[in-house]
PDB file of C-alpha atoms and ligand atoms in Angstrom:
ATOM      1  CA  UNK A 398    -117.646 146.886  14.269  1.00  0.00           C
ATOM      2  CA  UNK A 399    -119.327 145.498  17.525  1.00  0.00           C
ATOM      3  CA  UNK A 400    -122.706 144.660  18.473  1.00  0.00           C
ATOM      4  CA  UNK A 401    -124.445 144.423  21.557  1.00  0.00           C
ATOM      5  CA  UNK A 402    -123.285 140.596  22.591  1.00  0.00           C
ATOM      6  CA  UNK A 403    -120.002 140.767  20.884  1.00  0.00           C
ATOM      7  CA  UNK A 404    -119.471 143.748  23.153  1.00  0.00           C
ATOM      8  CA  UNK A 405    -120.409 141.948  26.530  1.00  0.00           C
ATOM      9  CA  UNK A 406    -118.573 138.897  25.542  1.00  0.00           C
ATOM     10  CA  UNK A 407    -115.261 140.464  24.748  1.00  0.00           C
ATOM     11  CA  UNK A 408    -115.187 141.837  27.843  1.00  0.00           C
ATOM     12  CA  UNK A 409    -115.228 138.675  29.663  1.00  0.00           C
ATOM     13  CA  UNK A 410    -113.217 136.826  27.490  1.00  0.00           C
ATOM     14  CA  UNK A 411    -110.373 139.359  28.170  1.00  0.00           C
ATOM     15  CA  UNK A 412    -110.751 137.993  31.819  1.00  0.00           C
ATOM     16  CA  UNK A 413    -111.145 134.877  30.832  1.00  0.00           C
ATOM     17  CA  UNK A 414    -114.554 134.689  33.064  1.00  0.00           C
ATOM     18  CA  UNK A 415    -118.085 133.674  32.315  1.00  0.00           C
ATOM     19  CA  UNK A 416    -120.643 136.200  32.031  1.00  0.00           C
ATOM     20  CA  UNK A 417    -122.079 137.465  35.168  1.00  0.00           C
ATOM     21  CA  UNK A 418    -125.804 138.904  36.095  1.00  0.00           C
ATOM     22  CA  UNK A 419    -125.548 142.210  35.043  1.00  0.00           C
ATOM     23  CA  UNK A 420    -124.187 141.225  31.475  1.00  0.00           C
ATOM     24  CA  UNK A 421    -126.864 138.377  31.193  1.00  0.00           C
ATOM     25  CA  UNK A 422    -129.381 141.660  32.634  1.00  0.00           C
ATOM     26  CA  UNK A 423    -127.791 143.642  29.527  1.00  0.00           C
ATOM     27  CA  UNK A 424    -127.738 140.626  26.960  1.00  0.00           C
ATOM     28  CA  UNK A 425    -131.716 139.937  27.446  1.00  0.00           C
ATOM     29  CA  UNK A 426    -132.358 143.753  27.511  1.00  0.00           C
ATOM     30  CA  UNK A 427    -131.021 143.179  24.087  1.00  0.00           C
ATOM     31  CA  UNK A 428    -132.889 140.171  23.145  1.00  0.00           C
ATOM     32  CA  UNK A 429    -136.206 141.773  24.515  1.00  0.00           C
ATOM     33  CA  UNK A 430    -135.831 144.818  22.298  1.00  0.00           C
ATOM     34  CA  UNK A 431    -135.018 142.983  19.141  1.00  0.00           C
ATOM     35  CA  UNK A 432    -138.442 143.073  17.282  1.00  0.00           C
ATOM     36  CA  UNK A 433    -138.695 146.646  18.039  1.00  0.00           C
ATOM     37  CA  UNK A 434    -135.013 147.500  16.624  1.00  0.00           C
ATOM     38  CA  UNK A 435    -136.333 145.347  13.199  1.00  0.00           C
ATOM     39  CA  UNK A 436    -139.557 146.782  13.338  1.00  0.00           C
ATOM     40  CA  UNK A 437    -138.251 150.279  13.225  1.00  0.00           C
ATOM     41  CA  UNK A 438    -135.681 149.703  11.120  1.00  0.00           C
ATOM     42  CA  UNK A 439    -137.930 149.019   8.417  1.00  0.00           C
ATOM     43  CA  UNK A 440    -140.088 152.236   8.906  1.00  0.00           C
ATOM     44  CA  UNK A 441    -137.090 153.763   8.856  1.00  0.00           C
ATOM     45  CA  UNK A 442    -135.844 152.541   5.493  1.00  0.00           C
ATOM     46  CA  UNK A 443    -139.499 152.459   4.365  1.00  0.00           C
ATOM     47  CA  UNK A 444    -139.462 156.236   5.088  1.00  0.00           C
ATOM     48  CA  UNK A 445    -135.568 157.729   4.476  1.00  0.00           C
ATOM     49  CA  UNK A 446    -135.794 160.463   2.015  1.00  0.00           C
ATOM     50  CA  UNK A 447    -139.035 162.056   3.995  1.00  0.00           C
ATOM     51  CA  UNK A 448    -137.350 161.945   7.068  1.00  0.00           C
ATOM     52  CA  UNK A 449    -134.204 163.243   5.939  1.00  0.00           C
ATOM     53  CA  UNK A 450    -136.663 166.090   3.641  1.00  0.00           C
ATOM     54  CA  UNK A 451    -138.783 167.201   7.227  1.00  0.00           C
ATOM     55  CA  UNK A 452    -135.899 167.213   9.328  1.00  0.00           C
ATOM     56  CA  UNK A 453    -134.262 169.902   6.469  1.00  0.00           C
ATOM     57  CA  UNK A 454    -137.314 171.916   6.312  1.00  0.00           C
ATOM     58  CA  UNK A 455    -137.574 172.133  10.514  1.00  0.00           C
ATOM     59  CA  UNK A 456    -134.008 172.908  10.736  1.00  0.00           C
ATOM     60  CA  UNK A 457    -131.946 174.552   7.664  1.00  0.00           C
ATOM     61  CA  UNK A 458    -134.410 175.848   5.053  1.00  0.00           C
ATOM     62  CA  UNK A 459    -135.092 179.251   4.747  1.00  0.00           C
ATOM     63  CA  UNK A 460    -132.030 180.332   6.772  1.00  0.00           C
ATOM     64  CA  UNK A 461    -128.680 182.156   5.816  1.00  0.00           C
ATOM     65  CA  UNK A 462    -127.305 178.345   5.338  1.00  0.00           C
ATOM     66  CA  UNK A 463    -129.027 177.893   2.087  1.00  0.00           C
ATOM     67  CA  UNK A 464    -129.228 181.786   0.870  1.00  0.00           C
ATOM     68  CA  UNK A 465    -125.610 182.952  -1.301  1.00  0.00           C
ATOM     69  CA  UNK A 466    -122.546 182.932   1.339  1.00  0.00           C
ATOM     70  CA  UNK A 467    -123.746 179.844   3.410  1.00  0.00           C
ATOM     71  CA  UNK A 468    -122.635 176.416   2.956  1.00  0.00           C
ATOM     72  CA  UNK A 469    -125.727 174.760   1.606  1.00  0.00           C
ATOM     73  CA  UNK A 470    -126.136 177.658  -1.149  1.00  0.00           C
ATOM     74  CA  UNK A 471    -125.415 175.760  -4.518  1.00  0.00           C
ATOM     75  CA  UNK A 472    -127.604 172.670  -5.958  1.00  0.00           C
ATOM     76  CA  UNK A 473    -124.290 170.991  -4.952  1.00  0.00           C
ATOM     77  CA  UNK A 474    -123.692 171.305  -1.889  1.00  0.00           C
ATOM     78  CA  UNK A 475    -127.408 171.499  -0.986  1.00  0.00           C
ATOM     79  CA  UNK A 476    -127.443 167.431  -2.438  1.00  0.00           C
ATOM     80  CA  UNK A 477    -124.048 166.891  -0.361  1.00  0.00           C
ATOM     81  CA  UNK A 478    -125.887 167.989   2.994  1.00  0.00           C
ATOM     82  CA  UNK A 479    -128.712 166.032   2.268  1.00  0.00           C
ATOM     83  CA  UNK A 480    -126.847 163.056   1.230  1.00  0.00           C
ATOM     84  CA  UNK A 481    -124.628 163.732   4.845  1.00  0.00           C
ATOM     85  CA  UNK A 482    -127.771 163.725   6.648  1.00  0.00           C
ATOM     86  CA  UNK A 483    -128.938 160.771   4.876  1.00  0.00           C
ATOM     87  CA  UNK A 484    -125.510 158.367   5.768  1.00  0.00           C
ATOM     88  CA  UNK A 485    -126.541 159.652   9.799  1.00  0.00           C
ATOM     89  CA  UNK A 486    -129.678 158.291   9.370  1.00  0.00           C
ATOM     90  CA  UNK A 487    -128.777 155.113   7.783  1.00  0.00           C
ATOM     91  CA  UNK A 488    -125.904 154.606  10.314  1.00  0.00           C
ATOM     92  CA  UNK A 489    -127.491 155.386  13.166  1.00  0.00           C
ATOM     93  CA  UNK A 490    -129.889 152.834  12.269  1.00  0.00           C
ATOM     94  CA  UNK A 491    -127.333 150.131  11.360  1.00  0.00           C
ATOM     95  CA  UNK A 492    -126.025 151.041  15.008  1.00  0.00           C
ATOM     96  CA  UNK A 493    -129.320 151.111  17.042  1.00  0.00           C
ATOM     97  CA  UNK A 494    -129.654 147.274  15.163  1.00  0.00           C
ATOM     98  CA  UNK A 495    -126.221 146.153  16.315  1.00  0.00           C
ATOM     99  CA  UNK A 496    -126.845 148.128  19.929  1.00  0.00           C
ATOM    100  CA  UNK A 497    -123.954 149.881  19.555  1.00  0.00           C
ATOM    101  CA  UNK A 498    -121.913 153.083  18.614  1.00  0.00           C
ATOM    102  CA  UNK A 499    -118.754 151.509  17.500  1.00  0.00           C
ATOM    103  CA  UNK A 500    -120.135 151.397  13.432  1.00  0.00           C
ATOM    104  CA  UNK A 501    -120.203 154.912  13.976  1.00  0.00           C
ATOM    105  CA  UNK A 502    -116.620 155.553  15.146  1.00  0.00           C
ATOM    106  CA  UNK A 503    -114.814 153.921  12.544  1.00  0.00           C
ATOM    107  CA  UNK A 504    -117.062 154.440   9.028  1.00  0.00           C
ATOM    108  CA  UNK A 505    -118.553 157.897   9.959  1.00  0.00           C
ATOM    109  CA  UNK A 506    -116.396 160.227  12.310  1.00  0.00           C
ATOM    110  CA  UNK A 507    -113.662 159.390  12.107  1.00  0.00           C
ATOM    111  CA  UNK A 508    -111.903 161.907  10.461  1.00  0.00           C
ATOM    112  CA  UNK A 509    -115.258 163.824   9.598  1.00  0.00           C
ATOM    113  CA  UNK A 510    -114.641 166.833  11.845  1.00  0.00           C
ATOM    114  CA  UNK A 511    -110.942 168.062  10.400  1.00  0.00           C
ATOM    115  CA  UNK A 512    -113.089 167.583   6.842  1.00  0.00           C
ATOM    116  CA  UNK A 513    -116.315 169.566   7.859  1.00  0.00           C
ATOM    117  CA  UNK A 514    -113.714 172.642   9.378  1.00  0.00           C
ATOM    118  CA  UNK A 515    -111.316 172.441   6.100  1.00  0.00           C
ATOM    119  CA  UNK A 516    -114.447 172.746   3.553  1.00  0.00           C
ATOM    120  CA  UNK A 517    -116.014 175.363   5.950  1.00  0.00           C
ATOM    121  CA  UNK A 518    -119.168 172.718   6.428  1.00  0.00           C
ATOM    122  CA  UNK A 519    -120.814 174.299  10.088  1.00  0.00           C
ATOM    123  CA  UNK A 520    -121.174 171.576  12.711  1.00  0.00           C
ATOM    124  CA  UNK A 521    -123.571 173.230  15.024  1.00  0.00           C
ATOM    125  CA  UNK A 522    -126.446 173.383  11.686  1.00  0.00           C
ATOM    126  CA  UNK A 523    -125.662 170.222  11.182  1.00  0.00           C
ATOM    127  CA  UNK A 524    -126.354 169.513  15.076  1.00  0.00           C
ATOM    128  CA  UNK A 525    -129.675 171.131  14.650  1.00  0.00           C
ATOM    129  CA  UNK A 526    -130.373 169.001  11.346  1.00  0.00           C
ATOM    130  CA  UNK A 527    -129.693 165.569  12.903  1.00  0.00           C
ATOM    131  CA  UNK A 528    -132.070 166.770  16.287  1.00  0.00           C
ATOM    132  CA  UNK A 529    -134.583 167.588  14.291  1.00  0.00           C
ATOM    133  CA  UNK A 530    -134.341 164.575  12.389  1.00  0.00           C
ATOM    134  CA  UNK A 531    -133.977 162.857  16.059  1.00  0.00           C
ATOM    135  CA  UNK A 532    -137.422 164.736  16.930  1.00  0.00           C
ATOM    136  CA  UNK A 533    -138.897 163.599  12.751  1.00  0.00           C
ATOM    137  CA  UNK A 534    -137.609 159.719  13.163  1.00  0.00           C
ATOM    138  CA  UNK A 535    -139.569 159.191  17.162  1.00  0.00           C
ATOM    139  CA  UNK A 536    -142.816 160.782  16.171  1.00  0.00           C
ATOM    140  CA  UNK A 537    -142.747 158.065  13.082  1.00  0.00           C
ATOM    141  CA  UNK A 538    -140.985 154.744  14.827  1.00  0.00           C
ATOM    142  CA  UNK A 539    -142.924 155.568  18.341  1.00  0.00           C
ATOM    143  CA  UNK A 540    -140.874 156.529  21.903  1.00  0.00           C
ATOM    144  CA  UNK A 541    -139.321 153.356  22.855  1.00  0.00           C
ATOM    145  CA  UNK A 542    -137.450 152.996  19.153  1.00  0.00           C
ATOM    146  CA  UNK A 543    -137.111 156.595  19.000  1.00  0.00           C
ATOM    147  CA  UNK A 544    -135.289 156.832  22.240  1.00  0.00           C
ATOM    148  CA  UNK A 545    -132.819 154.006  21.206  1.00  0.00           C
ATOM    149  CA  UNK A 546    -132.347 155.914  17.460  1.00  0.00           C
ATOM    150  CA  UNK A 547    -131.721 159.048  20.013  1.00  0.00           C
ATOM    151  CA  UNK A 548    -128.782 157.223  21.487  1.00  0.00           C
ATOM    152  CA  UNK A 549    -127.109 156.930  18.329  1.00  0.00           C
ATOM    153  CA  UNK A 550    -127.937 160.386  16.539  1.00  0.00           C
ATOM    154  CA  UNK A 551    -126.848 161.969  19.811  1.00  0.00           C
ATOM    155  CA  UNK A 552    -123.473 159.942  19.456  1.00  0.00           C
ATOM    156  CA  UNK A 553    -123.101 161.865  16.286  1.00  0.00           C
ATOM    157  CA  UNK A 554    -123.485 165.420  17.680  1.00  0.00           C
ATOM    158  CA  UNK A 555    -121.295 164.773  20.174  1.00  0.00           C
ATOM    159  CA  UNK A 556    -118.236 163.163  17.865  1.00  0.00           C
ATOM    160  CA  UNK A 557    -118.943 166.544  15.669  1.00  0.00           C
ATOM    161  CA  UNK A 558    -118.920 169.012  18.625  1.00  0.00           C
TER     162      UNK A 558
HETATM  163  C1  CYC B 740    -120.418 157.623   5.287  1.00  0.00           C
HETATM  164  C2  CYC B 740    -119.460 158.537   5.928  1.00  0.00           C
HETATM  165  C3  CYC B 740    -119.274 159.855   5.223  1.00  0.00           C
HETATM  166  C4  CYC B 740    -119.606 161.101   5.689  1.00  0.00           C
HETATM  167  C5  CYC B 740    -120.263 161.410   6.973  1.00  0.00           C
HETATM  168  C6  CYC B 740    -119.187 162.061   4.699  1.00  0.00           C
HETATM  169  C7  CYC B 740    -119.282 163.452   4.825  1.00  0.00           C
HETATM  170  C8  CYC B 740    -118.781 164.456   3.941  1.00  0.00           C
HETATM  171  N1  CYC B 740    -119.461 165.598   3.703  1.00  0.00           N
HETATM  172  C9  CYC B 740    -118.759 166.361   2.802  1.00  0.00           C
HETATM  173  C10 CYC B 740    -119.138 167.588   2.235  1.00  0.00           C
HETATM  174  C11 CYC B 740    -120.243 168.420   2.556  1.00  0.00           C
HETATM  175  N2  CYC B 740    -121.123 168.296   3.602  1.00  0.00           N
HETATM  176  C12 CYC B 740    -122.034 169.308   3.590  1.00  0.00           C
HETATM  177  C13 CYC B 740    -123.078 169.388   4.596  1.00  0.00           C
HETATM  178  C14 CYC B 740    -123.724 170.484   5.150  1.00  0.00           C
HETATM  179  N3  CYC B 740    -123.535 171.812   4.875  1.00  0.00           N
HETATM  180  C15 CYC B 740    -124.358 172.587   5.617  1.00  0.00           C
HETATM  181  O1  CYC B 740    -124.370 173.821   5.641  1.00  0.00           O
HETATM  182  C16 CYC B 740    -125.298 171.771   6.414  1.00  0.00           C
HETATM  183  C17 CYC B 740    -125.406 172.253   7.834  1.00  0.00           C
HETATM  184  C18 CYC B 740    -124.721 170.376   6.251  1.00  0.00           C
HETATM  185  C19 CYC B 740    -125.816 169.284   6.049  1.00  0.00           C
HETATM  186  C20 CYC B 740    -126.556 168.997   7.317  1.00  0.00           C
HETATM  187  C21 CYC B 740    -121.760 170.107   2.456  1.00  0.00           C
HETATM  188  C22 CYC B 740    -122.519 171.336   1.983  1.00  0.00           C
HETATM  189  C23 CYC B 740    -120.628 169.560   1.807  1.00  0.00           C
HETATM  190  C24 CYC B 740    -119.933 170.079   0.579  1.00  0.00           C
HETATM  191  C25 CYC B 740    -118.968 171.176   0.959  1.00  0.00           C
HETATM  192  C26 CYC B 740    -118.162 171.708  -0.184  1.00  0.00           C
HETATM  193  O2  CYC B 740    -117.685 170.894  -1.022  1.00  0.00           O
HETATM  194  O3  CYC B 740    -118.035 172.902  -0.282  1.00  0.00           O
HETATM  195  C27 CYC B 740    -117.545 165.654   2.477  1.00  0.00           C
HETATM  196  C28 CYC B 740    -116.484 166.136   1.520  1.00  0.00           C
HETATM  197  C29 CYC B 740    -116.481 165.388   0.207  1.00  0.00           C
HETATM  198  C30 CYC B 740    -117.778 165.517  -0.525  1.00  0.00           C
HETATM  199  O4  CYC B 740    -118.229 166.644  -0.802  1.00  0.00           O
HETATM  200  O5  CYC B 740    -118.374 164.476  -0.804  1.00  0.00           O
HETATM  201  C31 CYC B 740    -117.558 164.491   3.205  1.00  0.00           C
HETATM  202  C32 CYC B 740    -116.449 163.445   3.224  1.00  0.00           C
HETATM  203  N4  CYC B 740    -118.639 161.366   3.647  1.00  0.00           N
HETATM  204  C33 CYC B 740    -118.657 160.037   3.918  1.00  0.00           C
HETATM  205  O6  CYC B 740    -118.253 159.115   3.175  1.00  0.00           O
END
Protein backbone atom coordinates (compact mmCIF):
# COMPACT_ATOMS: atom_id res chain seq x y z
CA UNK A 1 0.00 0.00 0.00
CA UNK A 2 0.96 3.74 -0.65
CA UNK A 3 0.17 6.88 0.95
CA UNK A 4 0.10 10.27 -0.10
CA UNK A 5 4.11 11.12 0.39
CA UNK A 6 5.27 7.67 -0.31
CA UNK A 7 3.46 8.20 -3.59
CA UNK A 8 5.16 11.63 -4.53
CA UNK A 9 8.46 10.42 -3.39
CA UNK A 10 8.64 7.27 -5.41
CA UNK A 11 8.12 9.06 -8.23
CA UNK A 12 11.12 11.12 -7.94
CA UNK A 13 13.26 8.68 -6.66
CA UNK A 14 12.67 6.64 -9.90
CA UNK A 15 14.34 9.78 -11.54
CA UNK A 16 16.59 10.09 -9.15
CA UNK A 17 15.48 13.99 -8.73
CA UNK A 18 14.43 16.08 -5.80
CA UNK A 19 10.96 17.00 -5.42
CA UNK A 20 9.78 19.87 -7.39
CA UNK A 21 6.89 22.68 -6.68
CA UNK A 22 4.02 20.99 -7.68
CA UNK A 23 4.84 17.81 -5.51
CA UNK A 24 5.86 20.08 -2.48
CA UNK A 25 2.11 22.01 -3.67
CA UNK A 26 0.63 18.29 -3.36
CA UNK A 27 2.70 17.17 -0.18
CA UNK A 28 1.39 20.35 1.99
CA UNK A 29 -2.14 19.92 0.47
CA UNK A 30 -1.65 16.76 2.36
CA UNK A 31 -0.22 18.06 5.47
CA UNK A 32 -2.96 20.87 5.58
CA UNK A 33 -5.78 18.35 5.43
CA UNK A 34 -4.43 16.02 8.03
CA UNK A 35 -6.58 16.99 11.14
CA UNK A 36 -9.57 16.85 9.04
CA UNK A 37 -8.73 13.18 7.59
CA UNK A 38 -8.23 12.17 11.69
CA UNK A 39 -11.03 14.10 12.67
CA UNK A 40 -13.35 12.31 10.36
CA UNK A 41 -11.99 9.25 10.67
CA UNK A 42 -13.05 9.02 14.09
CA UNK A 43 -16.75 10.06 13.39
CA UNK A 44 -16.56 7.64 11.05
CA UNK A 45 -15.55 4.74 13.26
CA UNK A 46 -17.53 6.42 16.07
CA UNK A 47 -20.56 6.01 13.74
CA UNK A 48 -19.99 2.61 11.32
CA UNK A 49 -22.89 0.39 11.81
CA UNK A 50 -25.47 3.58 11.47
CA UNK A 51 -23.95 4.63 8.49
CA UNK A 52 -23.69 1.41 6.92
CA UNK A 53 -27.77 0.78 8.47
CA UNK A 54 -29.07 4.46 6.64
CA UNK A 55 -27.23 3.99 3.62
CA UNK A 56 -29.24 0.25 3.39
CA UNK A 57 -32.50 1.71 4.20
CA UNK A 58 -32.00 4.79 1.36
CA UNK A 59 -30.83 2.36 -1.12
CA UNK A 60 -31.78 -1.57 -0.93
CA UNK A 61 -34.61 -2.05 1.59
CA UNK A 62 -37.89 -2.61 0.54
CA UNK A 63 -36.88 -3.51 -3.04
CA UNK A 64 -36.93 -6.86 -5.10
CA UNK A 65 -33.12 -7.22 -3.69
CA UNK A 66 -34.23 -8.23 -0.30
CA UNK A 67 -37.85 -9.87 -1.23
CA UNK A 68 -37.45 -14.11 -2.27
CA UNK A 69 -35.39 -14.31 -5.75
CA UNK A 70 -32.98 -11.32 -5.03
CA UNK A 71 -29.62 -11.57 -3.68
CA UNK A 72 -30.03 -10.05 -0.27
CA UNK A 73 -33.21 -12.39 0.45
CA UNK A 74 -31.90 -14.79 3.28
CA UNK A 75 -30.66 -13.60 6.94
CA UNK A 76 -27.39 -14.72 5.25
CA UNK A 77 -26.77 -13.05 2.67
CA UNK A 78 -28.61 -9.97 3.99
CA UNK A 79 -25.47 -10.00 6.96
CA UNK A 80 -22.92 -10.69 3.94
CA UNK A 81 -24.12 -7.37 2.11
CA UNK A 82 -24.01 -5.51 5.10
CA UNK A 83 -20.77 -6.79 6.22
CA UNK A 84 -19.54 -5.90 2.20
CA UNK A 85 -20.75 -2.53 2.68
CA UNK A 86 -19.18 -2.29 5.96
CA UNK A 87 -15.27 -3.40 4.62
CA UNK A 88 -16.09 -0.18 1.80
CA UNK A 89 -16.59 1.95 4.47
CA UNK A 90 -13.76 0.98 6.59
CA UNK A 91 -11.41 0.95 3.52
CA UNK A 92 -12.31 3.83 2.06
CA UNK A 93 -11.52 5.42 5.21
CA UNK A 94 -8.14 3.70 5.74
CA UNK A 95 -7.55 5.17 2.08
CA UNK A 96 -8.86 8.79 2.46
CA UNK A 97 -6.15 8.61 5.77
CA UNK A 98 -3.27 7.37 3.64
CA UNK A 99 -4.55 9.86 0.55
CA UNK A 100 -4.66 7.24 -1.61
CA UNK A 101 -6.53 4.45 -3.62
CA UNK A 102 -3.83 1.92 -3.83
CA UNK A 103 -5.21 0.02 -0.23
CA UNK A 104 -8.11 -0.39 -2.25
CA UNK A 105 -6.64 -2.13 -5.32
CA UNK A 106 -4.86 -4.78 -3.74
CA UNK A 107 -7.10 -5.86 -0.35
CA UNK A 108 -10.59 -5.02 -1.83
CA UNK A 109 -11.02 -5.37 -5.74
CA UNK A 110 -8.99 -7.15 -6.70
CA UNK A 111 -10.56 -10.09 -7.74
CA UNK A 112 -14.02 -8.89 -6.23
CA UNK A 113 -15.82 -8.44 -9.55
CA UNK A 114 -15.29 -12.23 -11.18
CA UNK A 115 -16.64 -13.17 -7.33
CA UNK A 116 -19.73 -10.76 -7.22
CA UNK A 117 -20.74 -12.17 -11.16
CA UNK A 118 -20.01 -16.03 -10.12
CA UNK A 119 -22.32 -15.79 -6.81
CA UNK A 120 -24.85 -13.67 -8.85
CA UNK A 121 -24.10 -10.59 -6.19
CA UNK A 122 -25.55 -7.29 -8.56
CA UNK A 123 -22.92 -4.56 -8.85
CA UNK A 124 -25.07 -1.72 -9.92
CA UNK A 125 -27.27 -2.17 -6.13
CA UNK A 126 -24.31 -2.30 -4.70
CA UNK A 127 -23.30 1.06 -6.65
CA UNK A 128 -26.41 2.62 -5.32
CA UNK A 129 -25.60 1.27 -1.65
CA UNK A 130 -22.06 2.72 -1.44
CA UNK A 131 -23.61 6.41 -3.04
CA UNK A 132 -25.94 6.50 -0.69
CA UNK A 133 -23.64 5.72 1.93
CA UNK A 134 -21.30 8.45 0.04
CA UNK A 135 -24.43 10.93 0.42
CA UNK A 136 -25.02 9.26 4.64
CA UNK A 137 -21.02 9.61 5.52
CA UNK A 138 -20.78 13.85 4.10
CA UNK A 139 -23.93 14.96 5.79
CA UNK A 140 -22.20 13.39 9.18
CA UNK A 141 -18.18 14.22 8.61
CA UNK A 142 -19.16 17.79 6.87
CA UNK A 143 -18.26 18.69 2.84
CA UNK A 144 -14.62 19.06 2.86
CA UNK A 145 -14.10 15.29 4.55
CA UNK A 146 -17.00 14.10 2.74
CA UNK A 147 -15.67 15.10 -0.59
CA UNK A 148 -12.25 13.38 0.12
CA UNK A 149 -14.35 9.98 1.52
CA UNK A 150 -16.19 10.61 -2.08
CA UNK A 151 -12.90 10.10 -3.82
CA UNK A 152 -12.42 6.83 -2.43
CA UNK A 153 -16.10 5.32 -2.41
CA UNK A 154 -16.26 6.50 -6.01
CA UNK A 155 -12.94 4.47 -6.64
CA UNK A 156 -14.99 1.54 -5.59
CA UNK A 157 -17.91 1.93 -8.04
CA UNK A 158 -15.79 2.36 -10.64
CA UNK A 159 -13.35 -0.93 -9.96
CA UNK A 160 -16.98 -2.80 -9.69
CA UNK A 161 -18.49 -1.32 -12.91
C1 LIG B 1 -12.19 -6.98 2.52
C2 LIG B 1 -12.36 -7.39 1.12
C3 LIG B 1 -13.52 -8.32 0.87
C4 LIG B 1 -14.64 -8.07 0.13
C5 LIG B 1 -14.98 -6.80 -0.53
C6 LIG B 1 -15.44 -9.27 0.12
C7 LIG B 1 -16.63 -9.45 -0.58
C8 LIG B 1 -17.40 -10.64 -0.73
N1 LIG B 1 -18.75 -10.62 -0.74
C9 LIG B 1 -19.22 -11.91 -0.87
C10 LIG B 1 -20.56 -12.34 -0.87
C11 LIG B 1 -21.75 -11.57 -0.88
N2 LIG B 1 -21.88 -10.21 -1.06
C12 LIG B 1 -23.19 -9.85 -1.04
C13 LIG B 1 -23.59 -8.46 -1.19
C14 LIG B 1 -24.73 -7.90 -1.75
N3 LIG B 1 -25.81 -8.53 -2.30
C15 LIG B 1 -26.73 -7.64 -2.73
O1 LIG B 1 -27.78 -7.91 -3.33
C16 LIG B 1 -26.36 -6.26 -2.37
C17 LIG B 1 -26.54 -5.30 -3.52
C18 LIG B 1 -24.92 -6.43 -1.90
C19 LIG B 1 -24.59 -5.58 -0.64
C20 LIG B 1 -24.47 -4.12 -0.97
C21 LIG B 1 -23.95 -11.02 -0.79
C22 LIG B 1 -25.46 -11.13 -0.64
C23 LIG B 1 -23.05 -12.10 -0.70
C24 LIG B 1 -23.38 -13.56 -0.49
C25 LIG B 1 -23.75 -14.20 -1.80
C26 LIG B 1 -24.02 -15.67 -1.72
O2 LIG B 1 -23.25 -16.38 -1.01
O3 LIG B 1 -24.98 -16.10 -2.29
C27 LIG B 1 -18.08 -12.78 -0.97
C28 LIG B 1 -18.14 -14.28 -1.13
C29 LIG B 1 -17.76 -15.03 0.13
C30 LIG B 1 -18.66 -14.70 1.28
O4 LIG B 1 -19.89 -14.86 1.17
O5 LIG B 1 -18.13 -14.25 2.30
C31 LIG B 1 -16.96 -11.99 -0.91
C32 LIG B 1 -15.52 -12.47 -1.03
N4 LIG B 1 -14.78 -10.21 0.88
C33 LIG B 1 -13.61 -9.69 1.34
O6 LIG B 1 -12.78 -10.27 2.07
Amino acid sequence: MQDAITAVINSFDVQGKYLDGAAMDKLNTYFQTGELRVRAATTISANAATIVKEAVAKSLLYSDITRPGGNMYTTRRYAACIRDLDYYLRYSTYAMLAGDPSILDERVLNGLKETYNSLGVPSGATVQAIQAMKEVTASLVGMDAGKEMGVYFDYICSGLS
